[in-house]
């Protein structure tokens, strides 16, 4: 039996790659349902990130995955507490490049950082294509 009812994770998921898929599958193994908050293009601009794939298409790709229950939109850094509470999430997960950064959510749900898949990132793919 899965330990959690509903997990939530956040990301940009630009140029969707195997590291993204493995993370989402591992989270889905922990919970009955997986909600994924996909960063909007406007929020990425605030973060200084330019996406190759627009929000609507990144969200559509994530939404089509069998391991994902629902996609929501991420517009700011502050929405996580209300997302967890409003969506009744009992688990928050991110890759371990974010280790410790969201521990404040432990007041509301369990928080887990899973190891990243080595050797792949959107940044690497963008740099490879630039060459
Ligand atoms: N992730 C992962 N393994 C990778 C790359 C990403 O587990 N090799 C995870 C991140 O830790 C995060 C989620 O996937 O929890 C979404 O990450 P995102 O920033 O969209 O992907 P990156 O490839 O890390 O993109 P960038 O290089 O732009 O930071």
mmCIF file of C-alpha atoms and ligand atoms in Angstrom:
data_model
loop_
_atom_site.group_PDB
_atom_site.id
_atom_site.type_symbol
_atom_site.label_atom_id
_atom_site.label_comp_id
_atom_site.label_asym_id
_atom_site.label_seq_id
_atom_site.Cartn_x
_atom_site.Cartn_y
_atom_site.Cartn_z
ATOM 1 C CA UNK A 1 0.000 0.000 0.000
ATOM 2 C CA UNK A 2 1.177 3.520 -0.753
ATOM 3 C CA UNK A 3 2.082 5.520 2.314
ATOM 4 C CA UNK A 4 0.640 8.870 1.242
ATOM 5 C CA UNK A 5 -2.713 9.960 -0.209
ATOM 6 C CA UNK A 6 -1.679 12.942 -2.327
ATOM 7 C CA UNK A 7 1.821 14.185 -3.194
ATOM 8 C CA UNK A 8 2.709 17.508 -4.776
ATOM 9 C CA UNK A 9 5.831 18.610 -6.620
ATOM 10 C CA UNK A 10 6.926 21.736 -8.501
ATOM 11 C CA UNK A 11 9.031 22.383 -11.555
ATOM 12 C CA UNK A 12 9.471 24.014 -14.926
ATOM 13 C CA UNK A 13 9.854 20.754 -16.868
ATOM 14 C CA UNK A 14 11.171 22.516 -19.981
ATOM 15 C CA UNK A 15 12.461 20.172 -22.730
ATOM 16 C CA UNK A 16 10.989 17.240 -20.785
ATOM 17 C CA UNK A 17 13.720 14.654 -20.142
ATOM 18 C CA UNK A 18 14.378 11.338 -18.400
ATOM 19 C CA UNK A 19 15.329 13.017 -15.086
ATOM 20 C CA UNK A 20 11.884 14.631 -14.966
ATOM 21 C CA UNK A 21 10.107 11.354 -15.793
ATOM 22 C CA UNK A 22 12.038 9.302 -13.223
ATOM 23 C CA UNK A 23 11.372 11.842 -10.491
ATOM 24 C CA UNK A 24 7.629 11.912 -11.217
ATOM 25 C CA UNK A 25 7.447 8.097 -11.339
ATOM 26 C CA UNK A 26 9.279 7.781 -8.023
ATOM 27 C CA UNK A 27 6.936 10.293 -6.388
ATOM 28 C CA UNK A 28 3.910 8.469 -7.822
ATOM 29 C CA UNK A 29 5.205 5.268 -6.187
ATOM 30 C CA UNK A 30 4.888 6.964 -2.786
ATOM 31 C CA UNK A 31 1.317 8.285 -3.045
ATOM 32 C CA UNK A 32 -2.114 7.423 -4.412
ATOM 33 C CA UNK A 33 -2.223 10.723 -6.315
ATOM 34 C CA UNK A 34 0.370 13.109 -7.700
ATOM 35 C CA UNK A 35 -0.288 16.805 -8.280
ATOM 36 C CA UNK A 36 2.328 18.674 -10.299
ATOM 37 C CA UNK A 37 2.664 22.453 -10.195
ATOM 38 C CA UNK A 38 4.222 23.643 -13.457
ATOM 39 C CA UNK A 39 5.936 27.034 -13.420
ATOM 40 C CA UNK A 40 4.261 29.621 -15.643
ATOM 41 C CA UNK A 41 6.306 31.527 -18.226
ATOM 42 C CA UNK A 42 5.762 34.716 -16.196
ATOM 43 C CA UNK A 43 7.124 33.071 -13.016
ATOM 44 C CA UNK A 44 10.116 31.710 -14.931
ATOM 45 C CA UNK A 45 10.838 35.247 -16.140
ATOM 46 C CA UNK A 46 10.921 36.363 -12.486
ATOM 47 C CA UNK A 47 13.363 33.497 -11.793
ATOM 48 C CA UNK A 48 15.509 34.632 -14.751
ATOM 49 C CA UNK A 49 14.689 31.462 -16.702
ATOM 50 C CA UNK A 50 13.656 31.516 -20.362
ATOM 51 C CA UNK A 51 11.736 28.451 -21.503
ATOM 52 C CA UNK A 52 11.963 26.869 -24.949
ATOM 53 C CA UNK A 53 8.496 25.292 -24.564
ATOM 54 C CA UNK A 54 5.577 27.549 -23.508
ATOM 55 C CA UNK A 55 3.626 26.879 -20.291
ATOM 56 C CA UNK A 56 0.504 25.460 -21.984
ATOM 57 C CA UNK A 57 2.565 22.819 -23.795
ATOM 58 C CA UNK A 58 4.738 21.940 -20.764
ATOM 59 C CA UNK A 59 1.546 21.554 -18.715
ATOM 60 C CA UNK A 60 -0.100 19.414 -21.433
ATOM 61 C CA UNK A 61 2.897 17.053 -21.558
ATOM 62 C CA UNK A 62 2.900 16.585 -17.759
ATOM 63 C CA UNK A 63 -0.885 16.164 -17.688
ATOM 64 C CA UNK A 64 -0.661 13.341 -20.266
ATOM 65 C CA UNK A 65 1.602 11.215 -18.037
ATOM 66 C CA UNK A 66 -0.066 8.201 -16.491
ATOM 67 C CA UNK A 67 1.663 8.818 -13.152
ATOM 68 C CA UNK A 68 0.245 12.368 -12.832
ATOM 69 C CA UNK A 69 -3.222 13.008 -11.395
ATOM 70 C CA UNK A 70 -3.517 16.747 -11.955
ATOM 71 C CA UNK A 71 -1.506 19.744 -13.120
ATOM 72 C CA UNK A 72 -1.752 23.127 -11.431
ATOM 73 C CA UNK A 73 0.000 26.372 -12.296
ATOM 74 C CA UNK A 74 2.853 27.879 -10.286
ATOM 75 C CA UNK A 75 2.911 31.669 -10.378
ATOM 76 C CA UNK A 76 4.974 32.646 -7.334
ATOM 77 C CA UNK A 77 7.211 31.411 -4.500
ATOM 78 C CA UNK A 78 4.540 32.000 -1.851
ATOM 79 C CA UNK A 79 1.738 29.716 -3.056
ATOM 80 C CA UNK A 80 3.133 26.429 -1.723
ATOM 81 C CA UNK A 81 1.517 26.509 1.714
ATOM 82 C CA UNK A 82 -1.936 27.293 0.297
ATOM 83 C CA UNK A 83 -1.475 24.725 -2.497
ATOM 84 C CA UNK A 84 -0.669 22.016 0.073
ATOM 85 C CA UNK A 85 -3.601 22.991 2.298
ATOM 86 C CA UNK A 86 -6.200 23.674 -0.422
ATOM 87 C CA UNK A 87 -5.369 20.452 -2.284
ATOM 88 C CA UNK A 88 -5.080 18.346 0.918
ATOM 89 C CA UNK A 89 -1.573 17.123 0.091
ATOM 90 C CA UNK A 90 0.175 15.009 2.719
ATOM 91 C CA UNK A 91 3.539 14.870 0.922
ATOM 92 C CA UNK A 92 5.738 17.481 -0.776
ATOM 93 C CA UNK A 93 8.629 16.232 -2.924
ATOM 94 C CA UNK A 94 11.454 17.889 -4.863
ATOM 95 C CA UNK A 95 14.773 16.761 -6.309
ATOM 96 C CA UNK A 96 17.702 17.035 -3.919
ATOM 97 C CA UNK A 97 19.096 20.123 -5.660
ATOM 98 C CA UNK A 98 16.453 21.829 -3.482
ATOM 99 C CA UNK A 99 17.447 20.020 -0.261
ATOM 100 C CA UNK A 100 16.362 21.961 2.835
ATOM 101 C CA UNK A 101 14.824 24.851 0.853
ATOM 102 C CA UNK A 102 11.206 23.905 1.553
ATOM 103 C CA UNK A 103 11.508 22.490 5.076
ATOM 104 C CA UNK A 104 9.049 25.175 6.270
ATOM 105 C CA UNK A 105 6.337 23.012 4.686
ATOM 106 C CA UNK A 106 6.975 20.341 7.357
ATOM 107 C CA UNK A 107 4.403 22.219 9.473
ATOM 108 C CA UNK A 108 1.766 21.109 6.928
ATOM 109 C CA UNK A 109 2.886 17.795 5.366
ATOM 110 C CA UNK A 110 5.876 15.469 5.029
ATOM 111 C CA UNK A 111 8.743 16.860 2.941
ATOM 112 C CA UNK A 112 11.091 14.602 0.958
ATOM 113 C CA UNK A 113 13.998 15.417 -1.381
ATOM 114 C CA UNK A 114 14.749 12.603 -3.828
ATOM 115 C CA UNK A 115 18.140 12.167 -5.524
ATOM 116 C CA UNK A 116 18.310 13.714 -9.002
ATOM 117 C CA UNK A 117 19.004 11.511 -11.988
ATOM 118 C CA UNK A 118 22.681 12.195 -12.726
ATOM 119 C CA UNK A 119 23.959 13.545 -16.035
ATOM 120 C CA UNK A 120 20.853 15.242 -17.408
ATOM 121 C CA UNK A 121 19.266 18.668 -17.040
ATOM 122 C CA UNK A 122 17.387 21.167 -19.181
ATOM 123 C CA UNK A 123 20.359 23.512 -18.859
ATOM 124 C CA UNK A 124 22.707 20.828 -20.261
ATOM 125 C CA UNK A 125 20.354 20.111 -23.188
ATOM 126 C CA UNK A 126 20.108 23.833 -24.028
ATOM 127 C CA UNK A 127 23.896 24.172 -23.910
ATOM 128 C CA UNK A 128 24.369 21.057 -26.059
ATOM 129 C CA UNK A 129 21.963 22.392 -28.700
ATOM 130 C CA UNK A 130 23.704 25.785 -28.709
ATOM 131 C CA UNK A 131 27.057 24.225 -29.655
HETATM 132 N N1 LIG B 1 15.193 16.668 -11.653
HETATM 133 C C1 LIG B 1 15.697 15.387 -11.364
HETATM 134 N N2 LIG B 1 16.764 14.899 -12.095
HETATM 135 C C2 LIG B 1 17.327 15.650 -13.077
HETATM 136 C C3 LIG B 1 16.803 16.933 -13.395
HETATM 137 C C4 LIG B 1 15.723 17.425 -12.653
HETATM 138 O O1 LIG B 1 15.211 14.697 -10.475
HETATM 139 N N3 LIG B 1 18.369 15.159 -13.737
HETATM 140 C C5 LIG B 1 14.097 17.187 -10.863
HETATM 141 C C6 LIG B 1 14.451 18.487 -10.131
HETATM 142 O O2 LIG B 1 15.204 18.208 -8.965
HETATM 143 C C7 LIG B 1 13.081 19.069 -9.857
HETATM 144 C C8 LIG B 1 12.248 18.593 -11.069
HETATM 145 O O3 LIG B 1 13.014 17.539 -11.693
HETATM 146 O O4 LIG B 1 12.544 18.510 -8.657
HETATM 147 C C9 LIG B 1 11.991 19.691 -12.065
HETATM 148 O O5 LIG B 1 13.246 20.267 -12.355
HETATM 149 P P1 LIG B 1 13.521 21.375 -13.452
HETATM 150 O O6 LIG B 1 14.221 22.525 -12.824
HETATM 151 O O7 LIG B 1 12.317 21.648 -14.258
HETATM 152 O O8 LIG B 1 14.565 20.556 -14.399
HETATM 153 P P2 LIG B 1 16.097 20.752 -14.656
HETATM 154 O O9 LIG B 1 16.514 19.782 -15.696
HETATM 155 O O10 LIG B 1 16.857 20.732 -13.350
HETATM 156 O O11 LIG B 1 16.116 22.219 -15.279
HETATM 157 P P3 LIG B 1 17.220 23.376 -15.203
HETATM 158 O O12 LIG B 1 18.498 22.835 -15.770
HETATM 159 O O13 LIG B 1 16.627 24.501 -16.028
HETATM 160 O O14 LIG B 1 17.354 23.751 -13.740
#
